[in-house]
Amino acid sequence: MSRFRLAPLLACLVALVAAAPAHASSSQTTVFEAPRDLLNPQTRPAALVTLQHLGVHAIRVILTWNDVAPTPDAATPPAGFDATNPASYDWGQYDDVMAAAAARGWKVLLTVTGQVPRWATPGGVDHLTRPDDLDFEGFMTAVGRHYGKQVKLISIWNEPNQPQFLLPQFQDGQPASPRIYRGLYQAAIAGLRASGNYTGMQVLFGETSPVGTGHVVAPLTFLRDALCLSATYKMSSSCSKLPMAGYAHHAYTTKAGPFYVPPANDVTIGVLSRLSTALDRAGAAGAIPRGTPIYLTEFGIQSQPDPYLGVTLAQQAEYLGISEHIAYENPRVKLFSQYLLRDDPTLAGPPSVAYSGFQSGLETAGGRKKPSYSSWPIPLTVTRTSTTGVSLWGLVRPATGATNVEVEVKDGGGAYKRLLTRRTTSAGYWTIRSTFRSGRVWRVVWTSAAGVVYTGSAIRAYSAAGKLQR
């Protein structure tokens, strides 16, 4: 999880046409990440009930090496330490979260990451600098032995292009973190194989954050360097193809919305084609398997009161739906995600400190439900297609098969009226075309088999380029 501060450079917004590709996804897995709520035994029971109501079927868990390792602040490991033995670690609340997921039949995406124990860095210098590959291989052997029968989707290292997760990012003016990460990834594969539970595992590479700075390696630069590729995607003869089930990325956008267009080596949700193209070129160069899919393992839209990245509460609900629709229309995307159930608390200090966390939750830090809480289980997008027409796209996330949804409209200050009833696909998706009217808003109403009524928040129409249609 990283925060990046980018001004909403309207000059960078371009009229991107959001027409669906010929082979859009028929479905995509969605994972939900609520670390503060699920890892705390006091808040976990209520969070599990809420996630069940929201239609969650899979969660992301970030397993931090430093959290479970023995004597993590010591410069050397304890005497007699066996890095490959799961009994050498204190798995603590991670085990309880895994058990809760298993009891509900939820899948788990496990991201194994730093910070790291000091004894795994050169000279025990800190918790981030050049983690030792062999130490990480031992740890991943233990992870594979402990969780390998339960977890089959594993991602290696959260945002390794960010300095708060891996150091150094640059050395002598050149990116250093990509090659460090390559070694860690190879060590992870070796450790998982040694665990005896590697068969059937899907291991993800990347987990990159979306935007580069003077301190953060841009994601496409990171991808090329980690795969030993030149700027023209020529592979170094000293490297070989890496095995991977997919490339993981965090396609956060800015306050400008889902269609923001960043600099060329950055990848936000509106320019996913950049990542698809880069993976195609890497596959053609022999660096990775051809057709490597994309896993958007962390995503969210930040809302007010964040003064830097926060949009209005109504926009958060709309932008979440638009972003998921963008991902759905990209056939390479196999997984989408929501980061946070509840906003991070506001800290004391100036705005840069007060909002240094994330306000991407479906609830405020105080527990008040935002409009996105209502819309997330039944997301809806309304795209203006002509002077008088709109296209609606939606998903009934809690459904376990084809079901009926009701679409309602409200014009001006009037009451909602039923527009039509639509049957979804077996995966819960649906589309219709309807009429545009100035001032009209749309919402979805769905009733579960148990009689629970879900009423979505009001959704306005946007152009295919992301401009609000009034």
Short mmCIF file of C-alpha atoms in Angstrom, two decimals:
data_model
loop_
_atom_site.label_atom_id
_atom_site.label_comp_id
_atom_site.label_asym_id
_atom_site.label_seq_id
_atom_site.Cartn_x
_atom_site.Cartn_y
_atom_site.Cartn_z
CA MET A 1 0.00 0.00 0.00
CA SER A 2 1.57 3.25 -1.03
CA ARG A 3 0.41 6.82 -1.39
CA PHE A 4 1.43 8.98 -4.32
CA ARG A 5 0.73 12.67 -4.65
CA LEU A 6 -0.10 13.72 -8.17
CA ALA A 7 -1.93 16.89 -9.11
CA PRO A 8 -4.98 16.22 -11.26
CA LEU A 9 -3.33 17.33 -14.49
CA LEU A 10 -6.35 17.82 -16.66
CA ALA A 11 -4.14 18.38 -19.65
CA CYS A 12 -3.18 14.74 -19.42
CA LEU A 13 -6.76 13.51 -19.71
CA VAL A 14 -7.52 12.24 -23.16
CA ALA A 15 -10.72 11.07 -24.76
CA LEU A 16 -10.28 7.34 -24.30
CA VAL A 17 -13.12 5.39 -25.85
CA ALA A 18 -14.25 2.65 -23.46
CA ALA A 19 -15.74 0.33 -26.06
CA ALA A 20 -15.59 -3.28 -24.91
CA PRO A 21 -12.98 -5.44 -26.62
CA ALA A 22 -14.19 -8.33 -28.70
CA HIS A 23 -13.17 -10.79 -26.00
CA ALA A 24 -13.87 -9.11 -22.66
CA SER A 25 -13.76 -11.22 -19.53
CA SER A 26 -16.75 -13.41 -18.77
CA SER A 27 -15.78 -13.16 -15.12
CA GLN A 28 -12.95 -12.10 -12.86
CA THR A 29 -12.17 -12.98 -9.27
CA THR A 30 -12.50 -10.17 -6.73
CA VAL A 31 -10.48 -10.17 -3.52
CA PHE A 32 -11.15 -7.95 -0.52
CA GLU A 33 -8.41 -6.72 1.79
CA ALA A 34 -9.30 -5.57 5.30
CA PRO A 35 -6.09 -6.13 7.31
CA ARG A 36 -6.86 -3.97 10.32
CA ASP A 37 -10.30 -5.52 10.76
CA LEU A 38 -9.41 -9.16 10.11
CA LEU A 39 -6.10 -9.43 11.96
CA ASN A 40 -7.57 -7.97 15.15
CA PRO A 41 -9.43 -10.68 17.11
CA GLN A 42 -11.79 -8.06 18.60
CA THR A 43 -12.95 -6.70 15.24
CA ARG A 44 -12.69 -9.89 13.19
CA PRO A 45 -16.11 -11.43 13.94
CA ALA A 46 -18.05 -8.33 12.87
CA ALA A 47 -15.81 -7.82 9.83
CA LEU A 48 -16.43 -11.38 8.67
CA VAL A 49 -20.19 -10.87 8.89
CA THR A 50 -19.90 -7.63 6.92
CA LEU A 51 -17.72 -9.17 4.23
CA GLN A 52 -20.16 -12.06 3.89
CA HIS A 53 -23.00 -9.56 3.37
CA LEU A 54 -20.96 -7.68 0.76
CA GLY A 55 -20.56 -10.82 -1.31
CA VAL A 56 -16.89 -11.49 -0.63
CA HIS A 57 -15.65 -14.88 -1.80
CA ALA A 58 -11.89 -14.29 -1.56
CA ILE A 59 -9.56 -12.18 0.57
CA ARG A 60 -6.02 -10.91 0.29
CA VAL A 61 -3.72 -11.42 3.26
CA ILE A 62 -0.32 -9.72 3.45
CA LEU A 63 2.10 -11.91 5.40
CA THR A 64 4.99 -9.77 6.63
CA TRP A 65 8.18 -11.76 7.22
CA ASN A 66 9.26 -9.52 10.07
CA ASP A 67 5.96 -10.10 11.92
CA VAL A 68 6.38 -13.86 12.27
CA ALA A 69 10.17 -14.29 12.41
CA PRO A 70 11.98 -14.93 15.71
CA THR A 71 14.10 -12.11 17.19
CA PRO A 72 13.37 -9.82 14.20
CA ASP A 73 15.30 -6.88 15.67
CA ALA A 74 18.49 -8.86 16.27
CA ALA A 75 21.44 -8.71 13.88
CA THR A 76 21.76 -12.50 13.91
CA PRO A 77 19.13 -15.25 14.06
CA PRO A 78 18.71 -17.25 17.28
CA ALA A 79 20.99 -20.21 17.91
CA GLY A 80 19.79 -23.42 16.30
CA PHE A 81 17.27 -21.60 14.12
CA ASP A 82 15.88 -23.71 11.26
CA ALA A 83 14.48 -21.27 8.70
CA THR A 84 12.61 -23.99 6.81
CA ASN A 85 10.68 -25.32 9.82
CA PRO A 86 7.21 -23.73 10.30
CA ALA A 87 7.56 -24.31 14.04
CA SER A 88 10.37 -21.74 14.07
CA TYR A 89 7.86 -18.92 13.45
CA ASP A 90 4.99 -17.34 15.36
CA TRP A 91 2.14 -17.29 12.82
CA GLY A 92 -0.21 -15.70 15.36
CA GLN A 93 -3.34 -14.04 13.97
CA TYR A 94 -2.50 -15.09 10.42
CA ASP A 95 -3.54 -18.64 11.30
CA ASP A 96 -6.85 -17.41 12.68
CA VAL A 97 -7.62 -15.40 9.54
CA MET A 98 -6.77 -18.40 7.35
CA ALA A 99 -9.03 -20.61 9.45
CA ALA A 100 -11.88 -18.11 9.19
CA ALA A 101 -11.51 -17.97 5.41
CA ALA A 102 -11.43 -21.76 5.13
CA ALA A 103 -14.56 -22.08 7.29
CA ARG A 104 -16.45 -19.87 4.82
CA GLY A 105 -15.02 -21.45 1.71
CA TRP A 106 -13.19 -18.26 0.77
CA LYS A 107 -10.06 -18.38 -1.34
CA VAL A 108 -6.96 -16.56 -0.11
CA LEU A 109 -4.40 -14.55 -2.04
CA LEU A 110 -1.31 -14.60 0.17
CA THR A 111 1.21 -11.82 -0.46
CA VAL A 112 4.51 -12.56 1.28
CA THR A 113 6.57 -9.42 1.80
CA GLY A 114 8.95 -7.28 3.85
CA GLN A 115 9.75 -5.68 6.11
CA VAL A 116 12.23 -8.39 7.02
CA PRO A 117 14.09 -9.44 10.16
CA ARG A 118 17.31 -7.48 10.58
CA TRP A 119 19.34 -10.68 10.51
CA ALA A 120 18.22 -11.18 6.89
CA THR A 121 19.95 -7.97 5.74
CA PRO A 122 23.69 -7.38 5.22
CA GLY A 123 25.25 -6.86 8.65
CA GLY A 124 21.81 -6.61 10.23
CA VAL A 125 21.60 -3.03 9.01
CA ASP A 126 17.82 -2.57 8.96
CA HIS A 127 14.53 -4.23 7.93
CA LEU A 128 14.57 -3.34 4.22
CA THR A 129 18.02 -3.32 2.63
CA ARG A 130 18.92 -6.15 0.24
CA PRO A 131 17.18 -9.07 1.98
CA ASP A 132 19.25 -12.22 1.70
CA ASP A 133 17.98 -14.59 -0.99
CA LEU A 134 18.91 -17.75 0.91
CA ASP A 135 17.22 -16.52 4.08
CA PHE A 136 14.08 -15.75 2.07
CA GLU A 137 14.22 -19.15 0.39
CA GLY A 138 14.22 -20.76 3.82
CA PHE A 139 11.30 -18.64 4.94
CA MET A 140 9.31 -19.46 1.81
CA THR A 141 9.95 -23.16 2.40
CA ALA A 142 8.36 -22.72 5.82
CA VAL A 143 5.48 -20.73 4.33
CA GLY A 144 4.88 -23.45 1.74
CA ARG A 145 4.90 -26.16 4.39
CA HIS A 146 2.61 -24.21 6.72
CA TYR A 147 0.06 -22.77 4.28
CA GLY A 148 0.73 -24.60 1.03
CA LYS A 149 -2.13 -27.07 1.34
CA GLN A 150 -4.62 -24.25 1.98
CA VAL A 151 -3.35 -21.40 -0.19
CA LYS A 152 -2.74 -21.88 -3.90
CA LEU A 153 -2.40 -18.24 -5.01
CA ILE A 154 0.75 -16.58 -3.68
CA SER A 155 2.26 -13.24 -4.64
CA ILE A 156 5.83 -12.27 -3.89
CA TRP A 157 6.54 -8.95 -2.21
CA ASN A 158 4.16 -6.02 -1.82
CA GLU A 159 5.20 -3.03 -3.96
CA PRO A 160 8.90 -3.84 -4.32
CA ASN A 161 9.31 -0.62 -6.33
CA GLN A 162 8.53 1.39 -3.17
CA PRO A 163 11.26 2.37 -0.65
CA GLN A 164 9.08 1.54 2.36
CA PHE A 165 9.13 -2.12 1.28
CA LEU A 166 12.55 -2.65 -0.34
CA LEU A 167 15.89 -0.79 -0.37
CA PRO A 168 17.76 0.53 -2.17
CA GLN A 169 15.45 1.62 -4.95
CA PHE A 170 18.26 3.36 -6.81
CA GLN A 171 22.04 3.12 -6.73
CA ASP A 172 24.36 5.49 -8.59
CA GLY A 173 21.32 6.98 -10.28
CA GLN A 174 20.13 3.66 -11.71
CA PRO A 175 17.25 1.40 -10.54
CA ALA A 176 18.53 -1.20 -8.06
CA SER A 177 15.33 -2.71 -6.64
CA PRO A 178 14.29 -4.64 -9.80
CA ARG A 179 17.31 -6.96 -9.73
CA ILE A 180 17.09 -7.36 -5.95
CA TYR A 181 13.47 -8.35 -6.41
CA ARG A 182 14.31 -10.82 -9.18
CA GLY A 183 16.61 -12.66 -6.77
CA LEU A 184 13.94 -12.71 -4.07
CA TYR A 185 11.35 -14.04 -6.51
CA GLN A 186 13.64 -16.82 -7.67
CA ALA A 187 14.40 -17.66 -4.04
CA ALA A 188 10.66 -17.79 -3.30
CA ILE A 189 10.05 -20.26 -6.15
CA ALA A 190 12.93 -22.42 -4.91
CA GLY A 191 11.58 -22.35 -1.37
CA LEU A 192 8.04 -23.23 -2.39
CA ARG A 193 9.32 -26.13 -4.48
CA ALA A 194 11.36 -27.36 -1.52
CA SER A 195 8.25 -27.24 0.68
CA GLY A 196 6.70 -30.13 -1.22
CA ASN A 197 3.48 -28.19 -1.82
CA TYR A 198 4.43 -26.29 -4.98
CA THR A 199 2.35 -28.43 -7.33
CA GLY A 200 -0.86 -26.62 -8.19
CA MET A 201 0.35 -23.28 -6.83
CA GLN A 202 -0.04 -20.08 -8.81
CA VAL A 203 2.79 -17.67 -8.00
CA LEU A 204 2.51 -14.02 -9.02
CA PHE A 205 5.37 -11.71 -9.95
CA GLY A 206 5.43 -7.92 -9.60
CA GLU A 207 2.96 -6.44 -7.09
CA THR A 208 4.14 -3.06 -8.40
CA SER A 209 2.71 0.29 -7.34
CA PRO A 210 1.41 2.52 -10.17
CA VAL A 211 3.58 5.63 -10.33
CA GLY A 212 7.31 6.32 -10.39
CA THR A 213 9.06 9.28 -8.72
CA GLY A 214 12.62 10.23 -7.86
CA HIS A 215 12.40 7.71 -5.01
CA VAL A 216 10.09 5.09 -6.56
CA VAL A 217 10.97 3.04 -9.64
CA ALA A 218 8.24 3.40 -12.26
CA PRO A 219 6.36 0.12 -12.76
CA LEU A 220 7.22 -0.48 -16.42
CA THR A 221 10.87 0.40 -15.76
CA PHE A 222 10.77 -2.03 -12.85
CA LEU A 223 9.19 -4.74 -15.01
CA ARG A 224 11.82 -4.44 -17.72
CA ASP A 225 14.78 -4.34 -15.35
CA ALA A 226 13.50 -7.22 -13.21
CA LEU A 227 13.07 -9.32 -16.35
CA CYS A 228 16.54 -8.38 -17.71
CA LEU A 229 15.01 -6.51 -20.64
CA SER A 230 16.35 -3.41 -22.34
CA ALA A 231 14.19 -0.38 -23.10
CA THR A 232 13.46 -2.05 -26.46
CA TYR A 233 12.60 -5.37 -24.75
CA LYS A 234 15.74 -7.25 -25.74
CA MET A 235 16.57 -9.88 -23.12
CA SER A 236 20.03 -10.17 -21.62
CA SER A 237 21.79 -13.44 -22.47
CA SER A 238 22.76 -13.79 -18.80
CA CYS A 239 19.10 -14.28 -17.74
CA SER A 240 16.54 -17.00 -18.35
CA LYS A 241 12.75 -17.12 -18.51
CA LEU A 242 11.00 -16.78 -15.15
CA PRO A 243 8.04 -19.01 -14.27
CA MET A 244 4.96 -17.07 -13.18
CA ALA A 245 1.19 -17.53 -13.15
CA GLY A 246 0.58 -13.82 -13.57
CA TYR A 247 1.84 -10.28 -13.12
CA ALA A 248 0.46 -8.49 -10.04
CA HIS A 249 -0.06 -4.74 -10.10
CA HIS A 250 -1.74 -1.98 -8.06
CA ALA A 251 -3.44 0.28 -10.60
CA TYR A 252 -4.47 3.12 -8.27
CA THR A 253 -5.44 6.35 -9.97
CA THR A 254 -5.56 9.98 -8.84
CA LYS A 255 -8.26 12.46 -7.92
CA ALA A 256 -8.71 13.02 -11.67
CA GLY A 257 -10.54 9.69 -11.88
CA PRO A 258 -10.24 6.30 -13.58
CA PHE A 259 -9.29 7.77 -16.95
CA TYR A 260 -6.27 9.72 -15.72
CA VAL A 261 -3.29 9.28 -18.06
CA PRO A 262 0.09 9.31 -16.24
CA PRO A 263 3.62 9.49 -17.68
CA ALA A 264 4.70 6.74 -20.07
CA ASN A 265 6.27 4.27 -17.61
CA ASP A 266 3.41 4.48 -15.09
CA VAL A 267 0.30 2.27 -15.10
CA THR A 268 -2.96 3.47 -13.53
CA ILE A 269 -6.35 1.82 -14.11
CA GLY A 270 -7.13 3.90 -17.19
CA VAL A 271 -4.01 2.77 -19.07
CA LEU A 272 -3.95 -0.96 -18.37
CA SER A 273 -3.18 -1.54 -22.03
CA ARG A 274 0.36 -0.31 -21.30
CA LEU A 275 0.87 -3.26 -18.98
CA SER A 276 -0.73 -5.70 -21.42
CA THR A 277 1.59 -4.48 -24.16
CA ALA A 278 4.66 -4.69 -21.93
CA LEU A 279 3.80 -8.26 -20.93
CA ASP A 280 3.26 -9.19 -24.58
CA ARG A 281 6.68 -7.80 -25.48
CA ALA A 282 8.31 -9.55 -22.51
CA GLY A 283 6.68 -12.82 -23.56
CA ALA A 284 7.86 -12.38 -27.14
CA ALA A 285 11.40 -11.81 -25.82
CA GLY A 286 11.29 -15.10 -23.91
CA ALA A 287 11.49 -13.47 -20.48
CA ILE A 288 8.10 -14.75 -19.23
CA PRO A 289 5.42 -17.15 -20.48
CA ARG A 290 3.45 -15.77 -23.41
CA GLY A 291 0.00 -14.50 -22.52
CA THR A 292 0.87 -13.90 -18.85
CA PRO A 293 -2.33 -12.57 -17.24
CA ILE A 294 -2.73 -9.49 -15.05
CA TYR A 295 -3.80 -9.65 -11.41
CA LEU A 296 -4.87 -6.30 -9.93
CA THR A 297 -4.13 -7.39 -6.39
CA GLU A 298 -4.74 -4.03 -4.71
CA PHE A 299 -7.05 -1.19 -5.68
CA GLY A 300 -9.30 1.45 -4.17
CA ILE A 301 -10.69 4.93 -4.72
CA GLN A 302 -9.87 7.40 -1.96
CA SER A 303 -12.63 9.72 -0.81
CA GLN A 304 -12.94 12.92 1.15
CA PRO A 305 -11.88 14.18 3.63
CA ASP A 306 -8.48 13.38 2.09
CA PRO A 307 -7.56 16.73 0.47
CA TYR A 308 -4.98 15.23 -1.89
CA LEU A 309 -6.53 12.14 -3.47
CA GLY A 310 -10.05 12.17 -2.04
CA VAL A 311 -13.06 12.49 -4.34
CA THR A 312 -16.63 13.04 -3.16
CA LEU A 313 -18.43 10.10 -1.60
CA ALA A 314 -20.75 9.89 -4.62
CA GLN A 315 -17.78 9.88 -6.99
CA GLN A 316 -16.06 7.14 -5.00
CA ALA A 317 -19.00 4.80 -5.61
CA GLU A 318 -19.12 5.71 -9.30
CA TYR A 319 -15.35 5.51 -9.84
CA LEU A 320 -15.14 2.10 -8.18
CA GLY A 321 -17.72 0.76 -10.62
CA ILE A 322 -16.05 2.38 -13.62
CA SER A 323 -12.66 1.00 -12.59
CA GLU A 324 -13.99 -2.53 -12.18
CA HIS A 325 -15.69 -2.24 -15.56
CA ILE A 326 -12.39 -1.18 -17.16
CA ALA A 327 -10.71 -4.22 -15.65
CA TYR A 328 -13.56 -6.48 -16.78
CA GLU A 329 -13.23 -5.26 -20.35
CA ASN A 330 -9.53 -6.16 -20.42
CA PRO A 331 -9.40 -9.91 -21.17
CA ARG A 332 -5.95 -10.17 -19.55
CA VAL A 333 -7.25 -9.23 -16.10
CA LYS A 334 -8.00 -12.28 -13.97
CA LEU A 335 -8.41 -10.60 -10.59
CA PHE A 336 -9.66 -7.27 -9.24
CA SER A 337 -9.56 -6.06 -5.64
CA GLN A 338 -10.88 -3.69 -3.01
CA TYR A 339 -8.50 -2.27 -0.44
CA LEU A 340 -10.07 -1.44 2.90
CA LEU A 341 -13.39 -1.98 4.55
CA ARG A 342 -12.93 0.98 6.89
CA ASP A 343 -10.80 4.09 6.32
CA ASP A 344 -7.52 4.49 8.15
CA PRO A 345 -7.91 6.85 11.11
CA THR A 346 -6.94 10.49 10.67
CA LEU A 347 -3.72 11.30 12.53
CA ALA A 348 -2.81 14.43 14.45
CA GLY A 349 -0.77 16.96 12.51
CA PRO A 350 -0.80 18.85 9.20
CA PRO A 351 -2.80 17.37 6.28
CA SER A 352 0.23 15.55 4.87
CA VAL A 353 0.46 13.64 8.16
CA ALA A 354 -3.25 13.50 9.01
CA TYR A 355 -4.09 11.76 5.73
CA SER A 356 -0.97 9.67 5.33
CA GLY A 357 -3.14 6.56 5.52
CA PHE A 358 -5.87 5.47 3.12
CA GLN A 359 -9.43 6.73 2.86
CA SER A 360 -10.40 4.06 0.32
CA GLY A 361 -12.74 2.15 2.63
CA LEU A 362 -16.43 1.50 2.14
CA GLU A 363 -16.91 2.94 5.62
CA THR A 364 -15.42 6.00 7.30
CA ALA A 365 -12.88 5.58 10.07
CA GLY A 366 -15.77 6.04 12.51
CA GLY A 367 -17.80 3.25 10.93
CA ARG A 368 -20.33 5.31 8.93
CA LYS A 369 -21.30 3.61 5.69
CA LYS A 370 -20.42 5.50 2.53
CA PRO A 371 -22.48 5.24 -0.69
CA SER A 372 -19.83 2.81 -1.92
CA TYR A 373 -20.88 0.38 0.83
CA SER A 374 -24.24 0.04 -0.91
CA SER A 375 -22.87 0.02 -4.44
CA TRP A 376 -19.92 -2.36 -4.01
CA PRO A 377 -22.00 -5.58 -3.75
CA ILE A 378 -24.01 -4.55 -6.84
CA PRO A 379 -21.74 -2.22 -8.86
CA LEU A 380 -23.24 -0.29 -11.75
CA THR A 381 -21.84 1.87 -14.52
CA VAL A 382 -23.83 4.11 -16.86
CA THR A 383 -21.99 5.16 -20.02
CA ARG A 384 -23.45 7.63 -22.46
CA THR A 385 -23.30 6.16 -25.96
CA SER A 386 -25.17 8.80 -28.00
CA THR A 387 -27.26 11.94 -27.64
CA THR A 388 -30.15 9.92 -26.26
CA GLY A 389 -28.61 6.58 -25.28
CA VAL A 390 -26.70 4.97 -22.42
CA SER A 391 -25.21 1.56 -21.81
CA LEU A 392 -25.52 0.01 -18.34
CA TRP A 393 -23.15 -2.63 -16.97
CA GLY A 394 -23.39 -4.30 -13.61
CA LEU A 395 -22.61 -7.24 -11.37
CA VAL A 396 -24.47 -8.94 -8.53
CA ARG A 397 -21.50 -9.92 -6.42
CA PRO A 398 -23.24 -11.89 -3.65
CA ALA A 399 -25.13 -14.09 -6.14
CA THR A 400 -23.99 -17.69 -6.63
CA GLY A 401 -25.67 -18.12 -10.03
CA ALA A 402 -27.91 -16.37 -12.53
CA THR A 403 -30.40 -14.06 -10.86
CA ASN A 404 -32.76 -11.16 -11.56
CA VAL A 405 -31.90 -7.52 -10.86
CA GLU A 406 -34.17 -4.51 -10.97
CA VAL A 407 -32.95 -1.26 -12.49
CA GLU A 408 -34.58 1.91 -11.19
CA VAL A 409 -34.32 5.52 -12.40
CA LYS A 410 -35.04 8.88 -10.85
CA ASP A 411 -35.50 12.10 -12.80
CA GLY A 412 -34.92 15.41 -11.04
CA GLY A 413 -36.46 15.53 -7.59
CA GLY A 414 -38.93 12.72 -8.21
CA ALA A 415 -39.08 9.26 -6.72
CA TYR A 416 -37.33 6.19 -8.09
CA LYS A 417 -39.33 4.22 -10.65
CA ARG A 418 -38.66 0.70 -11.87
CA LEU A 419 -37.19 0.77 -15.37
CA LEU A 420 -36.86 -2.97 -16.00
CA THR A 421 -35.80 -6.34 -14.65
CA ARG A 422 -32.71 -7.98 -16.07
CA ARG A 423 -31.40 -11.56 -15.86
CA THR A 424 -27.68 -11.88 -15.08
CA THR A 425 -25.18 -14.39 -16.37
CA SER A 426 -24.24 -17.31 -14.15
CA ALA A 427 -21.30 -15.19 -12.93
CA GLY A 428 -23.65 -12.33 -11.98
CA TYR A 429 -22.89 -9.87 -14.82
CA TRP A 430 -25.49 -8.05 -16.89
CA THR A 431 -25.77 -5.27 -19.48
CA ILE A 432 -28.59 -3.25 -21.03
CA ARG A 433 -29.07 -0.18 -23.19
CA SER A 434 -31.42 2.57 -22.13
CA THR A 435 -32.29 6.22 -22.57
CA PHE A 436 -30.30 9.22 -21.39
CA ARG A 437 -32.09 12.14 -19.79
CA SER A 438 -30.52 15.21 -18.26
CA GLY A 439 -30.49 14.94 -14.47
CA ARG A 440 -31.37 11.24 -14.43
CA VAL A 441 -29.74 8.85 -11.97
CA TRP A 442 -29.85 5.06 -11.91
CA ARG A 443 -29.64 2.44 -9.20
CA VAL A 444 -29.89 -1.33 -8.84
CA VAL A 445 -32.10 -3.26 -6.43
CA TRP A 446 -31.51 -6.95 -5.83
CA THR A 447 -33.14 -9.40 -3.43
CA SER A 448 -31.14 -12.43 -2.35
CA ALA A 449 -32.61 -15.93 -2.05
CA ALA A 450 -32.67 -15.36 1.71
CA GLY A 451 -34.82 -12.24 1.26
CA VAL A 452 -32.09 -9.68 1.95
CA VAL A 453 -32.71 -6.55 -0.15
CA TYR A 454 -29.67 -4.77 -1.58
CA THR A 455 -30.27 -1.21 -2.79
CA GLY A 456 -27.41 0.40 -4.65
CA SER A 457 -26.46 4.06 -4.42
CA ALA A 458 -27.38 6.62 -7.07
CA ILE A 459 -25.15 6.41 -10.16
CA ARG A 460 -24.83 9.17 -12.74
CA ALA A 461 -23.96 8.82 -16.42
CA TYR A 462 -20.41 9.36 -17.65
CA SER A 463 -19.03 9.63 -21.14
CA ALA A 464 -16.74 6.92 -22.48
CA ALA A 465 -13.88 9.33 -21.69
CA GLY A 466 -14.92 9.63 -18.05
CA LYS A 467 -16.70 13.00 -18.15
CA LEU A 468 -19.81 13.39 -16.01
CA GLN A 469 -22.97 13.76 -18.13
CA ARG A 470 -25.50 16.11 -16.56
#
